[in-house]
Amino acid sequence: MVNSDSEQLPDYSSQIITVRPDRETATLQKLPYFVGISGATAGAKGISMNLVIIPAGGAAEPHFHRDYETAIYLIKGRVETRYGQGLSQSVINEAGDFLFIPAGVPHQPHNLSDTEAAHAIVSRNDPNEQENVVLYNPNIE
């Protein structure tokens, strides 16, 4: 098993890797991420998978992912995701839902509960955790 804060990484090319994140990682989106599978933690070349927690009443910074798609599985909670140009569209998801966000689509998830955190698994076809995240200002088009 590899902790996500390991400094020297072994050759992963022929190993099955288990990662147990032991601390949250700060993100541009301003949400707590627990980095699971990535280029840095597992030697992944084309995928990343992380746990994100949206605090009660919390929301991410509006953003989009340059050059990669995102798939999300909502484990716990109820989340409204505003998306599209000016964040003018909206979808509400609850535990058990899968979401797909195409590359380049601006979005902002918001936890609809004022008392419980929402938990989701986020997977992307990019092994890097933050390099292609771009903050988005919905007021400037």
CSV table of C-alpha atoms in Angstrom, one decimal:
chain,number,residue,atom,x,y,z
A,1,MET,CA,0.0,0.0,0.0
A,2,VAL,CA,1.2,3.5,-0.8
A,3,ASN,CA,0.2,6.6,1.3
A,4,SER,CA,-0.7,9.6,-0.9
A,5,ASP,CA,2.1,11.7,0.7
A,6,SER,CA,5.0,9.3,-0.3
A,7,GLU,CA,8.0,11.2,-1.5
A,8,GLN,CA,9.8,8.5,-3.5
A,9,LEU,CA,7.7,6.4,-5.7
A,10,PRO,CA,8.5,2.8,-6.8
A,11,ASP,CA,8.3,1.5,-10.4
A,12,TYR,CA,4.6,0.8,-10.8
A,13,SER,CA,4.7,-0.6,-14.3
A,14,SER,CA,3.9,-4.2,-13.3
A,15,GLN,CA,2.3,-3.9,-9.8
A,16,ILE,CA,-1.2,-3.7,-8.5
A,17,ILE,CA,-1.3,-0.6,-6.4
A,18,THR,CA,-3.5,0.2,-3.4
A,19,VAL,CA,-3.7,3.8,-2.2
A,20,ARG,CA,-5.3,4.9,1.1
A,21,PRO,CA,-5.3,8.7,1.3
A,22,ASP,CA,-4.4,9.8,4.7
A,23,ARG,CA,-4.9,13.6,4.3
A,24,GLU,CA,-6.9,16.0,2.3
A,25,THR,CA,-5.4,18.0,-0.5
A,26,ALA,CA,-6.1,21.6,-1.2
A,27,THR,CA,-7.6,22.2,-4.7
A,28,LEU,CA,-8.3,25.2,-6.9
A,29,GLN,CA,-12.0,24.3,-6.6
A,30,LYS,CA,-11.7,24.9,-2.8
A,31,LEU,CA,-13.1,21.5,-1.9
A,32,PRO,CA,-11.4,18.9,0.3
A,33,TYR,CA,-9.9,16.1,-2.0
A,34,PHE,CA,-8.5,12.9,-0.9
A,35,VAL,CA,-6.2,11.8,-3.8
A,36,GLY,CA,-6.6,8.1,-4.6
A,37,ILE,CA,-5.3,7.0,-8.0
A,38,SER,CA,-3.1,9.4,-9.9
A,39,GLY,CA,0.2,9.7,-11.7
A,40,ALA,CA,1.9,10.7,-8.5
A,41,THR,CA,0.3,8.0,-6.2
A,42,ALA,CA,0.1,5.0,-8.5
A,43,GLY,CA,2.0,5.8,-11.7
A,44,ALA,CA,-1.3,6.1,-13.6
A,45,LYS,CA,-0.8,7.3,-17.2
A,46,GLY,CA,-4.4,8.1,-18.2
A,47,ILE,CA,-6.7,8.1,-15.2
A,48,SER,CA,-7.2,9.6,-11.8
A,49,MET,CA,-9.8,8.8,-9.1
A,50,ASN,CA,-10.3,10.8,-5.9
A,51,LEU,CA,-12.8,11.3,-3.1
A,52,VAL,CA,-14.3,14.7,-2.8
A,53,ILE,CA,-16.2,16.0,0.1
A,54,ILE,CA,-18.5,19.0,-0.2
A,55,PRO,CA,-19.1,20.4,3.3
A,56,ALA,CA,-22.7,21.1,4.5
A,57,GLY,CA,-24.0,24.1,2.5
A,58,GLY,CA,-20.7,24.3,0.7
A,59,ALA,CA,-19.9,24.8,-3.0
A,60,ALA,CA,-16.9,24.5,-5.2
A,61,GLU,CA,-15.4,27.5,-7.0
A,62,PRO,CA,-16.8,27.6,-10.6
A,63,HIS,CA,-14.4,25.8,-12.9
A,64,PHE,CA,-13.9,23.6,-15.9
A,65,HIS,CA,-11.4,20.9,-16.8
A,66,ARG,CA,-9.3,21.6,-19.8
A,67,ASP,CA,-8.8,18.6,-22.1
A,68,TYR,CA,-10.4,15.9,-20.1
A,69,GLU,CA,-13.7,14.3,-19.1
A,70,THR,CA,-15.0,13.8,-15.6
A,71,ALA,CA,-17.2,11.0,-14.3
A,72,ILE,CA,-18.6,11.3,-10.8
A,73,TYR,CA,-20.4,8.8,-8.5
A,74,LEU,CA,-22.3,10.5,-5.7
A,75,ILE,CA,-21.9,8.3,-2.6
A,76,LYS,CA,-23.8,10.5,0.0
A,77,GLY,CA,-25.9,13.6,-0.1
A,78,ARG,CA,-27.8,15.7,-2.6
A,79,VAL,CA,-25.9,18.1,-4.9
A,80,GLU,CA,-27.0,20.7,-7.3
A,81,THR,CA,-24.6,21.3,-10.2
A,82,ARG,CA,-24.9,24.5,-12.1
A,83,TYR,CA,-23.2,24.3,-15.5
A,84,GLY,CA,-22.8,25.6,-18.9
A,85,GLN,CA,-22.2,29.2,-20.2
A,86,GLY,CA,-22.8,31.6,-17.3
A,87,LEU,CA,-23.7,28.5,-15.1
A,88,SER,CA,-27.3,29.0,-16.5
A,89,GLN,CA,-28.2,25.3,-16.4
A,90,SER,CA,-28.7,23.1,-13.4
A,91,VAL,CA,-29.1,19.4,-12.5
A,92,ILE,CA,-29.8,17.9,-9.0
A,93,ASN,CA,-28.3,14.6,-8.1
A,94,GLU,CA,-28.5,12.3,-5.1
A,95,ALA,CA,-26.6,9.4,-3.6
A,96,GLY,CA,-26.5,6.6,-6.2
A,97,ASP,CA,-26.3,8.8,-9.3
A,98,PHE,CA,-23.5,8.9,-11.8
A,99,LEU,CA,-22.7,12.2,-13.6
A,100,PHE,CA,-20.7,12.8,-16.7
A,101,ILE,CA,-19.1,16.2,-17.4
A,102,PRO,CA,-17.5,16.7,-20.8
A,103,ALA,CA,-14.2,18.4,-21.2
A,104,GLY,CA,-14.4,22.2,-21.1
A,105,VAL,CA,-17.9,22.5,-19.6
A,106,PRO,CA,-18.0,25.1,-16.7
A,107,HIS,CA,-19.6,23.7,-13.6
A,108,GLN,CA,-20.1,24.4,-9.9
A,109,PRO,CA,-21.4,21.7,-7.5
A,110,HIS,CA,-23.3,22.9,-4.4
A,111,ASN,CA,-24.3,20.7,-1.4
A,112,LEU,CA,-28.0,21.2,-0.8
A,113,SER,CA,-27.9,20.0,2.8
A,114,ASP,CA,-27.1,22.5,5.6
A,115,THR,CA,-26.3,19.7,8.0
A,116,GLU,CA,-24.5,16.9,6.2
A,117,ALA,CA,-21.5,16.7,3.9
A,118,ALA,CA,-21.9,15.2,0.5
A,119,HIS,CA,-19.3,12.6,-0.6
A,120,ALA,CA,-18.4,11.6,-4.2
A,121,ILE,CA,-15.9,9.6,-6.2
A,122,VAL,CA,-14.4,11.7,-9.0
A,123,SER,CA,-12.7,10.0,-11.9
A,124,ARG,CA,-11.0,11.7,-14.9
A,125,ASN,CA,-9.1,10.6,-17.9
A,126,ASP,CA,-6.1,12.6,-16.7
A,127,PRO,CA,-3.6,11.2,-14.2
A,128,ASN,CA,-2.7,14.7,-12.9
A,129,GLU,CA,-4.7,16.0,-10.0
A,130,GLN,CA,-4.9,19.7,-10.7
A,131,GLU,CA,-2.9,20.7,-13.7
A,132,ASN,CA,-5.8,21.2,-16.1
A,133,VAL,CA,-8.4,22.7,-13.7
A,134,VAL,CA,-9.3,26.3,-14.8
A,135,LEU,CA,-11.3,28.6,-12.6
A,136,TYR,CA,-14.3,30.1,-14.4
A,137,ASN,CA,-16.0,33.4,-13.9
A,138,PRO,CA,-19.7,33.1,-14.9
A,139,ASN,CA,-20.0,36.9,-15.2
A,140,ILE,CA,-17.4,37.2,-18.0
A,141,GLU,CA,-18.3,35.5,-21.3
